[in-house]
């Protein structure tokens, strides 16, 4: 997968799929290590975020596909915001990383920024997107 399709678009397709098989096919069609990591962060109850959501950020006004950043390309860097992640730099605190998160949120398409904001608050939910379904689509995923 590449930034040809936004995660918000994948999740919209997922939402509109009517059967379990269709939902699984949408996940598999967009299979990529970064997308799997997103799913792990969204569904693994052991992920603890250590980040404060910025009080104010300006959602991007650029049309989809013309943004400065994409969730797809930001996923490998999300470890910076996860409590006790082995790759998290020493001294990173929620306060220090809030400004980094603000930059990312403002560079993403507004729909992807909303997904990321929900994700780091531990509030990301999507009807039908369950650990069991994702494990069926991707056996061995860390959930």
C-alpha positions in Angstrom: 0.0 0.0 0.0 1.1 3.6 -0.4 -0.4 7.0 0.2 -2.6 6.4 -2.8 -5.6 5.9 -0.5 -6.0 7.5 2.9 -6.7 5.4 6.0 -9.9 7.4 6.4 -11.0 6.2 2.9 -10.1 2.6 3.7 -12.1 2.8 6.9 -15.0 4.4 5.1 -15.0 1.5 2.6 -14.9 -0.9 5.6 -17.9 0.8 7.2 -19.9 0.5 4.0 -19.1 -3.2 3.5 -22.1 -5.2 4.3 -20.6 -8.7 4.9 -17.9 -10.0 7.1 -16.2 -11.4 4.0 -16.2 -8.0 2.3 -14.8 -6.3 5.4 -12.0 -8.8 5.6 -11.3 -8.4 1.9 -11.0 -4.6 2.3 -8.5 -5.1 5.1 -6.5 -7.6 3.1 -6.6 -5.5 -0.1 -4.9 -2.7 1.9 -2.4 -4.9 3.7 0.8 -3.3 4.5 3.1 -3.4 7.6 2.2 0.3 8.4 -1.6 -0.4 8.1 -1.2 -3.5 10.3 0.6 -1.4 12.9 -2.3 1.1 12.8 -4.7 -1.8 13.5 -2.5 -3.0 16.3 -2.4 0.5 17.9 -6.2 0.8 17.5 -7.2 -2.6 18.8 -4.4 -3.8 21.2 -5.6 -3.1 24.8 -2.0 -3.2 26.0 -1.0 -0.1 24.0 -0.6 2.9 26.4 -0.3 6.3 24.9 1.8 8.9 26.7 0.8 12.0 24.9 -1.5 15.0 25.5 -3.8 15.9 22.6 -3.1 19.6 21.7 -5.9 21.8 23.0 -6.1 23.5 19.6 -4.9 22.4 16.2 -6.0 23.7 12.9 -7.4 21.0 10.7 -5.9 20.9 7.2 -7.9 22.5 4.4 -6.1 20.8 1.6 -8.1 18.3 -0.4 -7.5 14.6 0.2 -4.2 13.5 -1.4 -2.6 16.9 -1.3 -1.5 17.0 2.3 1.9 17.4 3.8 1.6 14.1 5.7 -0.4 10.9 5.6 -1.2 8.4 8.4 0.5 5.8 6.3 3.8 7.6 6.4 3.4 8.7 10.1 2.7 5.2 11.4 6.4 4.1 11.7 7.0 7.1 14.0 4.1 6.5 16.4 6.3 4.7 18.8 7.4 8.1 20.1 4.0 8.5 21.7 3.7 5.0 23.2 4.5 4.6 26.9 7.4 2.3 27.5 8.0 1.5 23.9 11.6 0.2 23.5 12.4 2.7 20.7 11.0 5.8 22.5 13.8 8.2 23.1 14.9 8.9 26.7 13.3 12.0 28.2 10.3 12.0 25.9 7.3 13.1 28.0 3.7 13.8 27.1 4.4 17.5 27.3 7.4 17.4 25.0 5.6 15.4 22.4 2.4 17.4 22.3 3.9 19.9 20.0 5.1 17.1 17.7 1.7 15.7 17.6 0.2 19.1 16.8 2.5 19.4 13.7 1.4 16.0 12.5 -2.3 16.6 13.1 -2.1 19.9 11.1 -0.2 18.3 8.2 -2.7 15.4 7.8 -6.0 15.5 5.9 -8.7 16.5 8.4 -10.3 13.1 8.3 -7.0 11.3 9.1 -6.2 13.9 11.8 -9.5 13.0 13.4 -8.6 9.3 13.3 -5.2 10.0 14.8 -6.6 12.2 17.6 -9.1 9.4 18.5 -6.3 6.8 18.4 -3.9 8.6 20.7 -6.7 9.2 23.2 -7.6 5.5 23.2 -11.0 6.4 21.8 -10.8 5.0 18.2 -13.8 2.8 17.5 -15.2 1.6 14.3 -18.3 -0.6 14.1 -17.3 -4.1 13.0 -13.6 -3.5 13.4 -12.8 -6.0 16.1 -9.7 -7.9 17.2 -11.3 -11.2 16.1 -12.1 -9.9 12.6 -8.6 -8.4 12.2 -7.0 -11.6 13.4 -9.0 -13.5 10.9 -7.8 -11.2 8.2 -4.2 -11.2 9.4 -3.4 -14.3 11.5 -0.5 -13.6 13.8 -1.2 -9.8 14.2 -0.2 -8.6 17.6 -3.6 -8.0 19.3 
